[in-house]
Coordinates of C-alpha atoms and ligand atoms in Angstrom, one line a residue:
M1 CA 0.0 0.0 0.0
D2 CA 1.5 3.3 -1.1
F3 CA -0.1 6.5 0.1
A4 CA 2.4 8.9 -1.7
L5 CA 1.3 10.9 -4.7
S6 CA 3.4 10.2 -7.8
E7 CA 5.5 12.9 -9.3
E8 CA 2.9 13.4 -12.0
Q9 CA 0.1 13.7 -9.4
T10 CA 2.2 16.2 -7.5
A11 CA 2.7 18.2 -10.7
I12 CA -1.0 18.2 -11.4
F13 CA -1.8 19.4 -7.9
D14 CA 0.9 22.2 -8.0
M15 CA -0.2 23.3 -11.5
A16 CA -3.8 23.7 -10.3
C17 CA -2.7 25.4 -7.1
D18 CA -0.5 27.9 -9.0
F19 CA -3.2 28.6 -11.5
G20 CA -5.7 29.3 -8.6
A21 CA -3.3 31.5 -6.8
D22 CA -2.5 33.6 -9.9
H23 CA -5.8 33.7 -11.8
V24 CA -8.6 33.0 -9.3
A25 CA -7.8 34.0 -5.8
P26 CA -7.0 37.7 -6.5
H27 CA -10.4 38.1 -8.2
A28 CA -12.6 35.8 -6.1
R29 CA -14.2 38.5 -4.0
K30 CA -14.9 40.7 -7.0
W31 CA -16.5 37.8 -8.8
E32 CA -18.6 37.0 -5.8
A33 CA -19.8 40.6 -5.6
E34 CA -20.6 40.6 -9.3
G35 CA -22.4 37.3 -9.1
T36 CA -20.6 35.8 -12.1
I37 CA -17.3 34.4 -13.2
P38 CA -15.8 36.0 -16.4
K39 CA -16.2 33.6 -19.3
T40 CA -12.6 34.3 -20.3
L41 CA -11.4 32.2 -17.3
W42 CA -12.6 28.9 -18.7
P43 CA -10.5 28.7 -21.8
E44 CA -7.5 29.3 -19.6
L45 CA -8.5 26.2 -17.6
G46 CA -9.3 24.4 -20.8
A47 CA -5.7 25.0 -22.0
L48 CA -4.5 23.2 -18.9
G49 CA -6.6 20.2 -19.8
F50 CA -9.1 20.9 -17.0
G51 CA -12.2 21.0 -19.4
G52 CA -12.2 17.2 -19.7
L53 CA -10.3 15.8 -16.8
Y54 CA -11.5 12.3 -17.1
V55 CA -12.8 12.4 -20.7
R56 CA -10.9 9.7 -22.6
E57 CA -7.7 10.7 -24.3
S58 CA -9.1 9.2 -27.5
S59 CA -11.9 11.7 -27.3
G60 CA -9.5 14.6 -26.7
G61 CA -9.7 14.6 -22.9
A62 CA -7.0 14.4 -20.2
G63 CA -7.9 10.8 -19.4
L64 CA -7.0 11.3 -15.7
S65 CA -8.2 9.0 -13.0
R66 CA -10.8 10.1 -10.5
L67 CA -8.1 10.3 -7.8
D68 CA -6.0 12.7 -10.1
A69 CA -9.1 14.8 -10.6
T70 CA -9.7 15.2 -6.9
L71 CA -6.2 16.7 -6.7
V72 CA -7.3 19.4 -9.2
F73 CA -10.4 20.3 -7.3
E74 CA -8.6 20.3 -3.9
A75 CA -5.9 22.6 -5.3
L76 CA -8.2 25.0 -7.1
S77 CA -10.5 25.3 -4.1
T78 CA -7.7 26.7 -2.1
A79 CA -8.3 29.8 -4.3
C80 CA -12.1 29.6 -4.6
P81 CA -14.4 26.6 -4.0
A82 CA -17.2 28.2 -6.0
V83 CA -15.1 28.3 -9.1
A84 CA -13.7 24.8 -8.6
A85 CA -17.1 23.4 -8.0
F86 CA -18.4 24.9 -11.2
L87 CA -15.6 23.3 -13.1
S88 CA -16.6 20.0 -11.5
I89 CA -20.2 20.3 -12.9
H90 CA -18.8 21.1 -16.4
N91 CA -16.6 18.0 -16.2
M92 CA -19.4 15.8 -15.1
C93 CA -21.4 16.8 -18.2
A94 CA -18.4 16.4 -20.5
K95 CA -17.8 12.9 -19.2
M96 CA -21.5 12.0 -19.7
I97 CA -21.2 13.1 -23.4
D98 CA -18.0 11.2 -23.8
A99 CA -19.3 8.0 -22.1
F100 CA -22.8 7.9 -23.5
G101 CA -23.1 10.3 -26.5
S102 CA -23.0 9.2 -30.1
D103 CA -19.8 9.6 -32.2
E104 CA -21.6 12.5 -33.9
M105 CA -22.5 14.2 -30.6
R106 CA -18.9 13.8 -29.3
A107 CA -17.5 15.2 -32.5
R108 CA -19.9 18.1 -32.4
V109 CA -19.8 19.1 -28.7
L110 CA -16.6 17.9 -27.1
P111 CA -13.9 20.0 -28.9
E112 CA -15.3 23.3 -27.7
A113 CA -16.3 21.8 -24.3
L114 CA -12.9 20.4 -23.6
S115 CA -11.1 23.7 -24.6
M116 CA -13.9 25.4 -22.5
Q117 CA -14.8 27.8 -25.3
T118 CA -18.2 26.5 -24.1
V119 CA -19.3 25.5 -20.6
L120 CA -21.9 22.9 -19.7
S121 CA -24.5 22.7 -16.9
Y122 CA -26.3 19.7 -15.4
C123 CA -30.1 19.9 -15.0
L124 CA -31.6 17.2 -12.8
T125 CA -33.3 18.9 -9.9
E126 CA -36.8 20.3 -10.2
P127 CA -38.9 22.5 -7.9
G128 CA -40.9 19.4 -6.8
S129 CA -38.0 16.8 -6.8
G130 CA -34.6 17.1 -5.4
S131 CA -33.4 14.1 -3.3
D132 CA -36.1 12.1 -5.0
A133 CA -34.7 13.0 -8.4
A134 CA -36.4 10.1 -10.2
A135 CA -39.8 11.7 -9.6
L136 CA -38.9 14.5 -12.1
K137 CA -41.7 15.8 -14.2
T138 CA -40.1 17.7 -17.1
R139 CA -41.4 16.0 -20.2
A140 CA -39.8 15.4 -23.6
V141 CA -42.1 14.3 -26.4
R142 CA -41.1 13.4 -29.9
S143 CA -41.8 16.1 -32.5
T144 CA -41.6 15.9 -36.3
D145 CA -37.8 16.4 -36.4
G146 CA -36.7 15.9 -32.9
W147 CA -37.9 16.4 -29.3
A148 CA -39.9 19.1 -27.5
L149 CA -39.2 19.6 -23.8
T150 CA -41.6 21.2 -21.3
G151 CA -40.9 21.7 -17.6
T152 CA -38.8 23.5 -15.1
K153 CA -35.4 22.7 -13.6
A154 CA -34.5 24.3 -10.2
F155 CA -31.2 25.4 -8.7
I156 CA -29.2 25.1 -11.9
S157 CA -25.6 26.1 -11.5
G158 CA -24.8 28.1 -14.6
G159 CA -28.4 28.6 -15.5
G160 CA -28.7 31.4 -18.0
Y161 CA -24.9 31.5 -18.2
S162 CA -23.8 28.2 -19.7
D163 CA -23.6 27.4 -23.4
A164 CA -25.4 24.1 -23.2
Y165 CA -27.4 22.0 -20.6
V166 CA -27.5 18.3 -20.1
V167 CA -31.2 17.8 -19.2
M168 CA -32.9 14.8 -17.7
A169 CA -36.5 14.6 -18.8
R170 CA -39.3 12.1 -18.8
T171 CA -40.0 10.2 -22.0
G172 CA -41.8 7.2 -20.6
E173 CA -43.2 5.6 -17.5
A174 CA -43.0 7.0 -14.0
G175 CA -39.7 6.3 -12.1
P176 CA -36.1 6.1 -13.2
K177 CA -36.6 3.9 -16.3
G178 CA -38.8 6.6 -18.0
I179 CA -36.1 9.2 -18.0
S180 CA -33.9 10.2 -20.9
A181 CA -31.0 12.7 -21.1
F182 CA -30.8 15.5 -23.7
L183 CA -28.4 18.2 -24.7
V184 CA -30.1 21.6 -25.0
E185 CA -28.0 24.4 -26.4
D186 CA -28.4 27.9 -25.3
G187 CA -30.7 29.9 -27.6
R188 CA -33.0 27.0 -28.5
P189 CA -36.6 28.2 -29.0
G190 CA -38.7 27.8 -25.8
L191 CA -35.7 27.9 -23.5
S192 CA -35.7 30.6 -20.8
F193 CA -34.4 31.3 -17.3
G194 CA -35.7 32.4 -13.9
G195 CA -34.2 35.2 -11.9
L196 CA -30.7 35.0 -10.3
E197 CA -31.0 33.1 -7.0
D198 CA -29.7 35.1 -4.0
K199 CA -27.6 32.6 -2.2
M200 CA -25.6 32.2 1.1
G201 CA -22.5 31.0 -0.7
W202 CA -21.3 30.0 -4.2
R203 CA -22.3 33.6 -5.0
A204 CA -19.8 33.8 -7.9
Q205 CA -21.6 31.2 -9.9
P206 CA -25.0 32.2 -11.2
T207 CA -27.9 29.9 -10.1
R208 CA -31.2 30.1 -11.9
Q209 CA -34.2 28.0 -12.8
V210 CA -34.0 26.7 -16.4
Q211 CA -37.4 26.6 -18.1
F212 CA -38.5 24.7 -21.1
D213 CA -41.7 25.7 -22.8
N214 CA -42.2 23.4 -25.8
C215 CA -38.4 23.8 -26.3
T216 CA -37.4 22.1 -29.5
I217 CA -34.2 20.3 -30.1
P218 CA -33.0 18.0 -32.9
A219 CA -33.3 14.2 -32.6
A220 CA -29.5 14.0 -32.5
N221 CA -29.5 15.8 -29.1
L222 CA -30.9 12.7 -27.3
L223 CA -27.9 11.6 -25.2
G224 CA -27.3 7.9 -25.6
E225 CA -30.4 5.7 -25.5
E226 CA -34.0 6.6 -24.6
G227 CA -34.9 5.5 -21.1
K228 CA -31.3 5.4 -19.8
G229 CA -31.0 9.0 -18.8
F230 CA -31.3 8.5 -15.1
R231 CA -28.6 5.8 -15.2
Y232 CA -26.4 8.2 -17.0
A233 CA -27.2 11.0 -14.6
M234 CA -26.3 8.8 -11.6
A235 CA -23.2 7.4 -13.3
G236 CA -21.4 10.7 -12.8
L237 CA -22.5 11.2 -9.3
D238 CA -20.0 9.0 -7.4
G239 CA -17.2 11.1 -9.0
G240 CA -19.1 14.3 -8.5
R241 CA -19.3 13.6 -4.8
L242 CA -15.6 13.1 -4.6
N243 CA -15.0 16.4 -6.4
I244 CA -17.3 18.3 -4.0
A245 CA -15.6 16.7 -1.1
A246 CA -12.2 17.7 -2.5
C247 CA -13.6 21.3 -2.9
S248 CA -14.4 21.3 0.9
L249 CA -11.0 19.9 1.7
G250 CA -9.0 22.4 -0.3
A251 CA -10.9 25.4 1.0
A252 CA -10.7 24.2 4.6
Q253 CA -7.0 23.7 4.2
A254 CA -6.7 27.3 2.9
A255 CA -8.6 28.5 6.0
L256 CA -6.3 26.5 8.3
D257 CA -3.2 27.9 6.6
A258 CA -4.5 31.4 7.0
T259 CA -5.4 30.8 10.6
L260 CA -1.9 29.4 11.4
A261 CA -0.4 32.6 10.0
Y262 CA -2.9 34.9 11.7
M263 CA -2.3 33.3 15.2
G264 CA 1.4 33.9 14.9
D265 CA 0.7 37.7 14.4
R266 CA -2.3 38.4 16.6
Q267 CA -1.5 39.4 20.2
A268 CA -3.6 39.0 23.3
F269 CA -2.7 39.1 26.9
G270 CA 0.9 40.0 25.9
Q271 CA 1.6 37.0 23.6
S272 CA 0.6 35.8 20.2
L273 CA -2.5 33.6 20.0
D274 CA -0.4 30.6 19.0
R275 CA 1.2 30.6 22.5
F276 CA -2.0 29.5 24.1
Q277 CA -2.0 25.8 24.5
A278 CA -5.8 25.6 24.4
L279 CA -5.6 27.2 20.9
Q280 CA -2.6 25.0 19.9
F281 CA -4.8 22.0 20.6
R282 CA -7.5 23.3 18.3
L283 CA -4.9 23.7 15.6
A284 CA -3.9 20.1 16.2
D285 CA -7.5 18.9 16.1
M286 CA -8.0 20.6 12.7
E287 CA -4.8 19.1 11.3
I288 CA -5.9 15.7 12.5
E289 CA -9.4 16.1 11.0
L290 CA -8.2 17.4 7.6
Q291 CA -5.5 14.7 7.2
A292 CA -8.1 12.0 8.1
A293 CA -10.5 13.6 5.5
R294 CA -7.8 13.7 2.8
T295 CA -6.8 10.0 3.4
F296 CA -10.5 8.9 3.3
L297 CA -11.2 10.9 0.2
R298 CA -8.3 9.5 -1.7
Q299 CA -9.1 6.0 -0.6
A300 CA -12.7 6.5 -2.0
A301 CA -11.3 7.9 -5.2
W302 CA -8.9 4.9 -5.5
K303 CA -11.9 2.5 -5.0
L304 CA -13.8 4.3 -7.8
D305 CA -10.8 4.0 -10.1
Q306 CA -10.4 0.3 -9.3
G307 CA -14.1 -0.3 -9.9
A308 CA -14.4 -1.7 -6.4
P309 CA -17.8 -3.2 -5.6
D310 CA -18.1 -0.9 -2.5
A311 CA -17.0 2.3 -4.4
T312 CA -20.4 3.9 -4.2
K313 CA -20.6 3.4 -0.5
F314 CA -17.1 4.8 0.0
C315 CA -17.8 7.8 -2.2
A316 CA -21.0 8.5 -0.2
M317 CA -19.1 8.1 3.1
A318 CA -16.3 10.3 2.0
K319 CA -18.6 13.0 0.7
A320 CA -20.5 13.2 4.0
F321 CA -17.4 13.0 6.2
V322 CA -15.2 15.4 4.2
T323 CA -17.8 18.1 3.6
E324 CA -18.8 18.1 7.3
T325 CA -15.2 18.1 8.4
G326 CA -14.4 20.9 5.9
S327 CA -17.3 23.1 7.3
K328 CA -16.3 22.3 10.9
V329 CA -12.7 23.3 10.3
A330 CA -13.7 26.5 8.4
D331 CA -16.0 27.5 11.2
A332 CA -13.3 26.9 13.8
C333 CA -10.9 29.0 11.8
L334 CA -13.4 31.8 11.8
Q335 CA -13.7 31.6 15.6
L336 CA -9.9 31.7 16.0
H337 CA -9.8 34.9 13.9
G338 CA -12.2 36.5 16.5
G339 CA -14.2 39.4 15.1
Y340 CA -11.9 39.7 12.1
G341 CA -13.0 36.2 11.0
Y342 CA -16.4 37.7 10.4
L343 CA -15.1 40.4 8.1
A344 CA -14.9 39.7 4.4
D345 CA -11.3 41.1 4.1
Y346 CA -9.9 38.1 6.0
G347 CA -11.4 35.6 3.5
I348 CA -12.6 33.1 6.1
E349 CA -16.3 34.0 6.2
K350 CA -16.5 33.4 2.4
I351 CA -15.1 29.9 2.9
V352 CA -17.7 29.1 5.6
R353 CA -20.5 30.3 3.4
D354 CA -19.2 28.6 0.2
L355 CA -18.7 25.2 1.9
R356 CA -22.1 25.0 3.6
V357 CA -23.9 23.9 0.4
H358 CA -21.5 21.0 -0.1
Q359 CA -23.6 19.2 2.5
I360 CA -26.7 19.7 0.4
L361 CA -25.9 19.1 -3.2
E362 CA -24.6 16.1 -5.2
G363 CA -27.0 14.3 -2.9
T364 CA -27.6 15.6 0.6
N365 CA -25.6 14.2 3.4
E366 CA -28.8 12.5 4.6
I367 CA -29.0 10.7 1.3
M368 CA -25.3 9.7 1.7
R369 CA -26.2 8.1 5.0
L370 CA -29.1 6.4 3.4
I371 CA -26.7 4.8 0.8
V372 CA -24.4 3.7 3.5
A373 CA -27.1 2.3 5.8
R374 CA -28.8 0.5 2.9
Q375 CA -25.6 -1.2 2.0
L376 CA -24.9 -2.2 5.7
L377 CA -28.3 -3.7 6.0
E378 CA -28.0 -5.5 2.7
A379 CA -24.7 -7.0 3.6
R380 CA -26.1 -8.1 7.0
G381 CA -28.9 -9.9 5.0
Ligands
FAD1 C1 -26.4 26.4 -4.8 C2 -27.0 25.1 -5.3 C3 -26.6 24.7 -6.6 C4 -27.2 23.5 -7.1 N1 -26.8 23.1 -8.4 C5 -27.5 22.1 -9.0 C6 -27.3 21.9 -10.4 O1 -26.4 22.4 -11.0 N2 -28.0 20.9 -11.0 C7 -29.0 20.2 -10.3 O2 -29.6 19.3 -10.9 N3 -29.3 20.5 -9.0 C8 -28.6 21.4 -8.4 N4 -28.8 21.7 -7.0 C9 -29.9 21.1 -6.4 C10 -29.5 20.1 -5.3 O3 -28.9 19.0 -5.8 C11 -30.7 19.8 -4.4 O4 -31.0 21.0 -3.7 C12 -30.5 18.6 -3.5 O5 -30.4 17.4 -4.2 C13 -31.6 18.5 -2.4 O6 -32.8 18.6 -3.0 P1 -34.0 19.6 -2.4 O7 -33.3 20.9 -2.3 O8 -35.2 19.4 -3.2 O9 -34.2 19.0 -0.9 P2 -35.2 17.9 -0.5 O10 -35.0 16.7 -1.3 O11 -36.6 18.4 -0.4 O12 -34.7 17.6 1.0 C14 -35.1 18.3 2.1 C15 -34.5 17.7 3.4 O13 -35.0 16.4 3.5 C16 -34.0 15.4 3.6 N5 -34.4 14.2 2.9 C17 -35.1 14.0 1.7 N6 -35.3 12.7 1.5 C18 -34.9 12.0 2.6 C19 -34.8 10.7 2.9 N7 -35.3 9.7 2.1 N8 -34.3 10.3 4.1 C20 -33.7 11.3 4.9 N9 -33.7 12.6 4.6 C21 -34.3 13.0 3.5 C22 -32.8 16.0 2.8 O14 -31.6 15.5 3.1 C23 -33.0 17.5 3.2 O15 -32.3 17.7 4.5 C24 -28.2 22.8 -6.4 C25 -28.6 23.3 -5.1 C26 -28.0 24.4 -4.6 C27 -28.4 24.9 -3.2

């Protein structure tokens, strides 16, 4: 058993870290205030191969393992978890197109998606169905030359911003087997967007409802086979959960690093904060928790890469554990900054706000526990 990163993995981590420090961190607060990420950022990430991290090399992607990809998200999140998480969603969509799209769709969509001249969003959640995603109601019916979609998707990261949407819609019976996946490009007739959601965190990335009113798309925009859309949508989620966990880990690490520095400077009762043993113990606890989270996350990623039978359970466990640990550490870092932790200038409150949603999306942490408990009970028989 070898826990060390390879030279190549270290290089990937360092490249993402350097990019984040130079091109993301200096602007993160401004983007948050503006409620959007400049589109010019994405082709720069695309040039590093980050537009198709685990898209096959034969399709033009970077062909990385899921473990390698977590390194990118952990590193980029030290600069801004909202930017890193948006990249994760784009990558999930690109992978779905690579894995399940026709040759024609891959050839048409992937070149620009991989270079990130175009960005992709993932539309599963609806106003009436979140955790119970298979209850979705958006309908797609065959039209003379393709499909017509009607319905509303809620909470869509990149809604009204992205260039194309991977949309799960009902084409048949109730339940998961009646769902198909489609690609809907921006500008299609009948496609519109709700107002910008006013959120606690992830404020740099625009979130809107995506609405389809008899929205017509060509037949070639059906992704893969009819009736398999829910399976495709779920296929990306184990990896998506690892990515979100990695985003929590990287941002919490940035908060701990900043806190370590701050405690060396800040004086109270005639000495720096880092001289108080009670506070040193808190630093130690945070280090223990983040190292445990990192090891667990990488083990889960390794299992997914190996195709281990318990990979889904490990991805769910890691997602719940790492996102909760990340938020706990970020909150403790805010506390150790005293009142300054509450001020935007110190960068910690943004991390606390950004990380909170990681316990809610890509399956809530209650749903993660449901997956784990179900597997425990099944194994018991
Ligand atoms: C900022 C943001 C961005 C998002 N981006 C996207 C996106 O890009 N694309 C997309 O498709 N979706 C997106 N989502 C939606 C997200 O995936 C859902 O919010 C999430 O799946 C939870 O669904 P819900 O909000 O409907 O909550 P509900 O499903 O209504 O859950 C409410 C509460 O009940 C709990 N609960 C529900 N069922 C069970 C159960 N069986 N057992 C125990 N507890 C249960 C939940 O854990 C939760 O605590 C985003 C959400 C947010 C907040």
